[in-house]
Amino acid sequence: MKSFGYAAQSKTSPLAPFHFDRRDPGPKDVAVAIDYCGICHSDIHQARDEWGGSIYPMVPGHEIVGRVTAVGAEVTKFKVGDLAGVGVAVDSCRVCPNCLALEEPYCTKGMVGTYNAKDYDGTLMHGGYSDNIVADERFVFSISPKLDLAAVAPLLCAGITTYSPLRHWKVGPGMKVGILGLGGLGHMGLKFAHSFGAHVVQFTTSESKIADAKKLGADEVILSKDPAQMAAHTGSFDFILDCVSAPHDMDAYLRLLKLNGTLCLVGLPDQPLSVQPFSLLAGRRSLSGSAIGGTKETQEMLDYCAEHNIVSDIELIGYDKLPEAYERVVKGDVKYRFVLDGKTLKS
Ligand code: NAP
Ligand code: ZN
Ligand code: ZN
């Protein structure tokens, strides 16, 4: 299948137009014409090789929504014309205990990422800053026509990555929950934690986001640069979801957990984070992490969003604005997710 998109050729080259091939749809595959693709901070970390090991050329993008254009003979979930989404993974081994439990991001063989990854047969995979994608139907999700399609795109990564840990740690009424960083992931974590009935406290470094945080569902907003505001919450949180993309002081947040509280990292700074052991011992606290979410839970999250009318707050942009969008994401200056409009992709 012929494809066209935007690719990084090296960690320093700006994304530029790129023609490439994808496999033709096999018996279990679904081909999707991409209408919209979100810009995740992970796209930037990987395009710039901030985590190491990036593979070029790289077409980023794993918050993909569009319409089905072809289905293989054995596909049961989709027909041509259906709305469909693809997220961070496009395959996994399917036979390890974690795949059998539908927790594919934790596949012991290693899941196949949507981009910056090789398929099990060695083919380099390319993501959603492009006009089409092909994936096995297990990794393609049904999208409700009730929601604004462009604003659904970020649910495929930012949505599931925050929904999954909030569900795993059973966030709900009676719990005090903190969300760190009001970016793409953070604003979805805030919406979900609020929707699940918790008392939600948003932490931000940006004074300009305080009013928005309240509109998005925060019961309280803390300017994390103010030590007095931080100290007022010492030892009071059941759960904190850390959505920050850059190195930050872990001890300052661990101290805010109450007895047996958990801080879960979903943010992936490019530097190791240091922790004072006493921050964990005091209060028998846990430091944890969570990776996107499995296929069953991703569909559950999309269905929950359709039922509760939850989407991402987006800035819809054309492909000509990609370099500027990357710079603004790095500065924390996006409200609250950039989404690329496929109509502006011209070969
Ligand atoms: P984003 O939109 O850039 O949001 C990150 C937010 O972190 C910013 O808006 C900012 O919020 C805060 N922040 C940035 N620099 C900071 C600093 N130096 N100190 C304190 N706060 C800072 O990024 P995103 O797309 O939400 O992604 C967040 C992180 O999650 C990235 O590292 C990404 O790679 C990772 N991620 C992980 C998974 C997973 O499976 N676990 C999935 C997707 C993404 P304020 O302005 O409110 O302070
Ligand atoms: Zn992502
Ligand atoms: Zn597996």
Short mmCIF file of N, CA and C in Angstrom, two decimals, residues 228-308:
data_model
loop_
_atom_site.label_atom_id
_atom_site.label_comp_id
_atom_site.label_asym_id
_atom_site.label_seq_id
_atom_site.Cartn_x
_atom_site.Cartn_y
_atom_site.Cartn_z
N ALA A 228 4.64 26.96 49.99
CA ALA A 228 3.58 27.03 51.01
C ALA A 228 2.34 26.26 50.55
N GLN A 229 1.99 26.42 49.27
CA GLN A 229 0.82 25.68 48.75
C GLN A 229 1.08 24.17 48.79
N MET A 230 2.31 23.78 48.49
CA MET A 230 2.66 22.34 48.52
C MET A 230 2.59 21.82 49.96
N ALA A 231 3.18 22.55 50.90
CA ALA A 231 3.26 22.08 52.30
C ALA A 231 1.87 21.89 52.90
N ALA A 232 0.92 22.67 52.46
CA ALA A 232 -0.44 22.59 53.02
C ALA A 232 -1.09 21.23 52.74
N HIS A 233 -0.54 20.46 51.79
CA HIS A 233 -1.14 19.17 51.42
C HIS A 233 -0.31 17.96 51.84
N THR A 234 0.70 18.18 52.69
CA THR A 234 1.57 17.08 53.13
C THR A 234 0.77 15.91 53.70
N GLY A 235 1.11 14.70 53.27
CA GLY A 235 0.52 13.48 53.85
C GLY A 235 -0.97 13.33 53.63
N SER A 236 -1.51 13.84 52.51
CA SER A 236 -2.98 13.85 52.38
C SER A 236 -3.54 13.13 51.15
N PHE A 237 -2.69 12.71 50.22
CA PHE A 237 -3.21 12.13 48.97
C PHE A 237 -3.24 10.61 49.01
N ASP A 238 -4.32 10.04 48.46
CA ASP A 238 -4.39 8.59 48.26
C ASP A 238 -3.58 8.17 47.05
N PHE A 239 -3.63 9.01 46.02
CA PHE A 239 -3.04 8.61 44.73
C PHE A 239 -2.62 9.87 43.96
N ILE A 240 -1.44 9.80 43.35
CA ILE A 240 -0.98 10.91 42.51
C ILE A 240 -0.57 10.34 41.16
N LEU A 241 -1.08 10.94 40.08
CA LEU A 241 -0.71 10.51 38.73
C LEU A 241 0.24 11.57 38.15
N ASP A 242 1.47 11.14 37.88
CA ASP A 242 2.53 12.06 37.47
C ASP A 242 2.64 12.06 35.94
N CYS A 243 2.17 13.14 35.33
CA CYS A 243 2.12 13.26 33.85
C CYS A 243 3.16 14.25 33.33
N VAL A 244 4.23 14.45 34.07
CA VAL A 244 5.23 15.48 33.71
C VAL A 244 6.28 14.90 32.77
N SER A 245 6.64 15.66 31.75
CA SER A 245 7.52 15.19 30.68
C SER A 245 9.00 15.49 30.92
N ALA A 246 9.32 16.25 31.98
CA ALA A 246 10.70 16.68 32.22
C ALA A 246 11.09 16.31 33.66
N PRO A 247 12.41 16.25 33.94
CA PRO A 247 12.84 15.91 35.31
C PRO A 247 12.23 16.87 36.34
N HIS A 248 11.85 16.33 37.50
CA HIS A 248 11.28 17.18 38.56
C HIS A 248 11.52 16.50 39.90
N ASP A 249 11.26 17.23 40.98
CA ASP A 249 11.59 16.78 42.33
C ASP A 249 10.56 15.76 42.82
N MET A 250 10.91 14.48 42.78
CA MET A 250 9.97 13.43 43.17
C MET A 250 9.62 13.50 44.66
N ASP A 251 10.63 13.82 45.48
CA ASP A 251 10.40 13.83 46.93
C ASP A 251 9.32 14.84 47.32
N ALA A 252 9.28 15.95 46.59
CA ALA A 252 8.29 16.99 46.90
C ALA A 252 6.87 16.46 46.75
N TYR A 253 6.68 15.50 45.83
CA TYR A 253 5.33 14.94 45.61
C TYR A 253 5.10 13.70 46.47
N LEU A 254 6.15 12.86 46.65
CA LEU A 254 5.99 11.67 47.49
C LEU A 254 5.56 12.07 48.91
N ARG A 255 6.11 13.19 49.40
CA ARG A 255 5.75 13.68 50.74
C ARG A 255 4.26 13.99 50.87
N LEU A 256 3.61 14.22 49.77
CA LEU A 256 2.18 14.60 49.83
C LEU A 256 1.27 13.38 49.97
N LEU A 257 1.85 12.17 49.79
CA LEU A 257 1.02 10.95 49.90
C LEU A 257 0.75 10.61 51.35
N LYS A 258 -0.44 10.08 51.63
CA LYS A 258 -0.71 9.63 52.99
C LYS A 258 -0.25 8.20 53.17
N LEU A 259 -0.51 7.60 54.32
CA LEU A 259 -0.09 6.22 54.60
C LEU A 259 -0.58 5.30 53.48
N ASN A 260 0.33 4.50 52.93
CA ASN A 260 0.02 3.53 51.86
C ASN A 260 -0.35 4.17 50.52
N GLY A 261 -0.12 5.48 50.40
CA GLY A 261 -0.46 6.15 49.14
C GLY A 261 0.49 5.74 48.01
N THR A 262 0.04 5.94 46.79
CA THR A 262 0.83 5.57 45.60
C THR A 262 1.01 6.76 44.67
N LEU A 263 2.25 6.94 44.21
CA LEU A 263 2.51 7.87 43.11
C LEU A 263 2.82 7.03 41.88
N CYS A 264 2.04 7.23 40.83
CA CYS A 264 2.23 6.46 39.59
C CYS A 264 2.77 7.37 38.51
N LEU A 265 3.90 6.97 37.94
CA LEU A 265 4.52 7.73 36.84
C LEU A 265 3.93 7.28 35.52
N VAL A 266 3.42 8.22 34.75
CA VAL A 266 3.16 7.93 33.34
C VAL A 266 4.05 8.83 32.47
N GLY A 267 4.47 9.96 33.03
CA GLY A 267 5.41 10.83 32.32
C GLY A 267 6.75 10.12 32.16
N LEU A 268 7.45 10.41 31.09
CA LEU A 268 8.70 9.72 30.78
C LEU A 268 9.83 10.70 30.49
N PRO A 269 10.31 11.43 31.53
CA PRO A 269 11.43 12.34 31.32
C PRO A 269 12.65 11.59 30.77
N ASP A 270 13.51 12.30 30.07
CA ASP A 270 14.65 11.65 29.42
C ASP A 270 15.83 11.46 30.38
N GLN A 271 15.67 11.86 31.65
CA GLN A 271 16.75 11.70 32.64
C GLN A 271 16.26 10.82 33.78
N PRO A 272 17.16 10.06 34.43
CA PRO A 272 16.74 9.30 35.62
C PRO A 272 16.22 10.24 36.71
N LEU A 273 15.23 9.76 37.47
CA LEU A 273 14.67 10.57 38.56
C LEU A 273 15.26 10.04 39.86
N SER A 274 15.63 10.94 40.77
CA SER A 274 16.17 10.45 42.05
C SER A 274 15.11 10.54 43.14
N VAL A 275 15.20 9.59 44.07
CA VAL A 275 14.23 9.53 45.17
C VAL A 275 14.98 9.32 46.48
N GLN A 276 14.65 10.10 47.50
CA GLN A 276 15.17 9.88 48.85
C GLN A 276 14.44 8.66 49.43
N PRO A 277 15.17 7.61 49.84
CA PRO A 277 14.46 6.45 50.41
C PRO A 277 13.49 6.83 51.53
N PHE A 278 13.84 7.84 52.34
CA PHE A 278 12.95 8.21 53.45
C PHE A 278 11.59 8.71 52.95
N SER A 279 11.55 9.25 51.73
CA SER A 279 10.26 9.72 51.20
C SER A 279 9.30 8.55 51.01
N LEU A 280 9.86 7.34 50.79
CA LEU A 280 9.02 6.16 50.60
C LEU A 280 8.73 5.45 51.94
N LEU A 281 9.79 5.33 52.78
CA LEU A 281 9.59 4.62 54.06
C LEU A 281 8.56 5.34 54.92
N ALA A 282 8.71 6.64 55.02
CA ALA A 282 7.75 7.40 55.82
C ALA A 282 6.41 7.29 55.10
N GLY A 283 5.48 6.65 55.73
CA GLY A 283 4.15 6.54 55.10
C GLY A 283 3.99 5.29 54.25
N ARG A 284 5.00 4.36 54.29
CA ARG A 284 4.90 3.11 53.52
C ARG A 284 4.35 3.38 52.12
N ARG A 285 4.96 4.38 51.47
CA ARG A 285 4.43 4.84 50.17
C ARG A 285 4.98 3.99 49.03
N SER A 286 4.25 4.00 47.92
CA SER A 286 4.69 3.26 46.73
C SER A 286 4.92 4.22 45.57
N LEU A 287 5.98 3.92 44.82
CA LEU A 287 6.26 4.63 43.57
C LEU A 287 6.07 3.61 42.47
N SER A 288 5.21 3.91 41.50
CA SER A 288 4.87 2.93 40.49
C SER A 288 4.91 3.56 39.10
N GLY A 289 4.55 2.77 38.09
CA GLY A 289 4.49 3.28 36.73
C GLY A 289 3.41 2.55 35.96
N SER A 290 3.02 3.11 34.83
CA SER A 290 1.97 2.47 34.04
C SER A 290 2.19 2.82 32.56
N ALA A 291 2.00 1.82 31.69
CA ALA A 291 2.21 2.02 30.26
C ALA A 291 0.88 1.90 29.51
N ILE A 292 0.54 2.91 28.79
CA ILE A 292 -0.72 3.00 28.02
C ILE A 292 -1.82 2.12 28.63
N GLY A 293 -2.34 1.13 27.93
CA GLY A 293 -3.38 0.25 28.47
C GLY A 293 -3.64 -0.82 27.42
N GLY A 294 -4.23 -1.93 27.83
CA GLY A 294 -4.46 -3.05 26.92
C GLY A 294 -5.60 -2.80 25.95
N THR A 295 -5.78 -3.74 25.01
CA THR A 295 -6.78 -3.53 23.96
C THR A 295 -8.21 -3.53 24.52
N LYS A 296 -8.49 -4.43 25.47
CA LYS A 296 -9.85 -4.47 26.03
C LYS A 296 -10.15 -3.18 26.77
N GLU A 297 -9.18 -2.72 27.55
CA GLU A 297 -9.40 -1.50 28.33
C GLU A 297 -9.47 -0.25 27.44
N THR A 298 -8.74 -0.27 26.32
CA THR A 298 -8.79 0.88 25.41
C THR A 298 -10.19 1.02 24.82
N GLN A 299 -10.78 -0.11 24.41
CA GLN A 299 -12.16 -0.03 23.88
C GLN A 299 -13.13 0.39 24.99
N GLU A 300 -12.90 -0.14 26.20
CA GLU A 300 -13.75 0.24 27.35
C GLU A 300 -13.67 1.75 27.60
N MET A 301 -12.45 2.30 27.53
CA MET A 301 -12.25 3.74 27.74
C MET A 301 -12.98 4.55 26.66
N LEU A 302 -12.86 4.11 25.39
CA LEU A 302 -13.53 4.84 24.30
C LEU A 302 -15.05 4.80 24.48
N ASP A 303 -15.56 3.65 24.91
CA ASP A 303 -17.01 3.53 25.13
C ASP A 303 -17.44 4.40 26.32
N TYR A 304 -16.60 4.43 27.36
CA TYR A 304 -16.90 5.28 28.54
C TYR A 304 -16.96 6.75 28.10
N CYS A 305 -16.01 7.15 27.25
CA CYS A 305 -15.97 8.55 26.79
C CYS A 305 -17.22 8.89 25.97
N ALA A 306 -17.66 7.94 25.14
CA ALA A 306 -18.86 8.19 24.34
C ALA A 306 -20.08 8.34 25.25
N GLU A 307 -20.13 7.48 26.27
CA GLU A 307 -21.28 7.51 27.19
C GLU A 307 -21.29 8.78 28.04
N HIS A 308 -20.10 9.25 28.44
CA HIS A 308 -20.01 10.40 29.35
C HIS A 308 -19.60 11.68 28.64
#
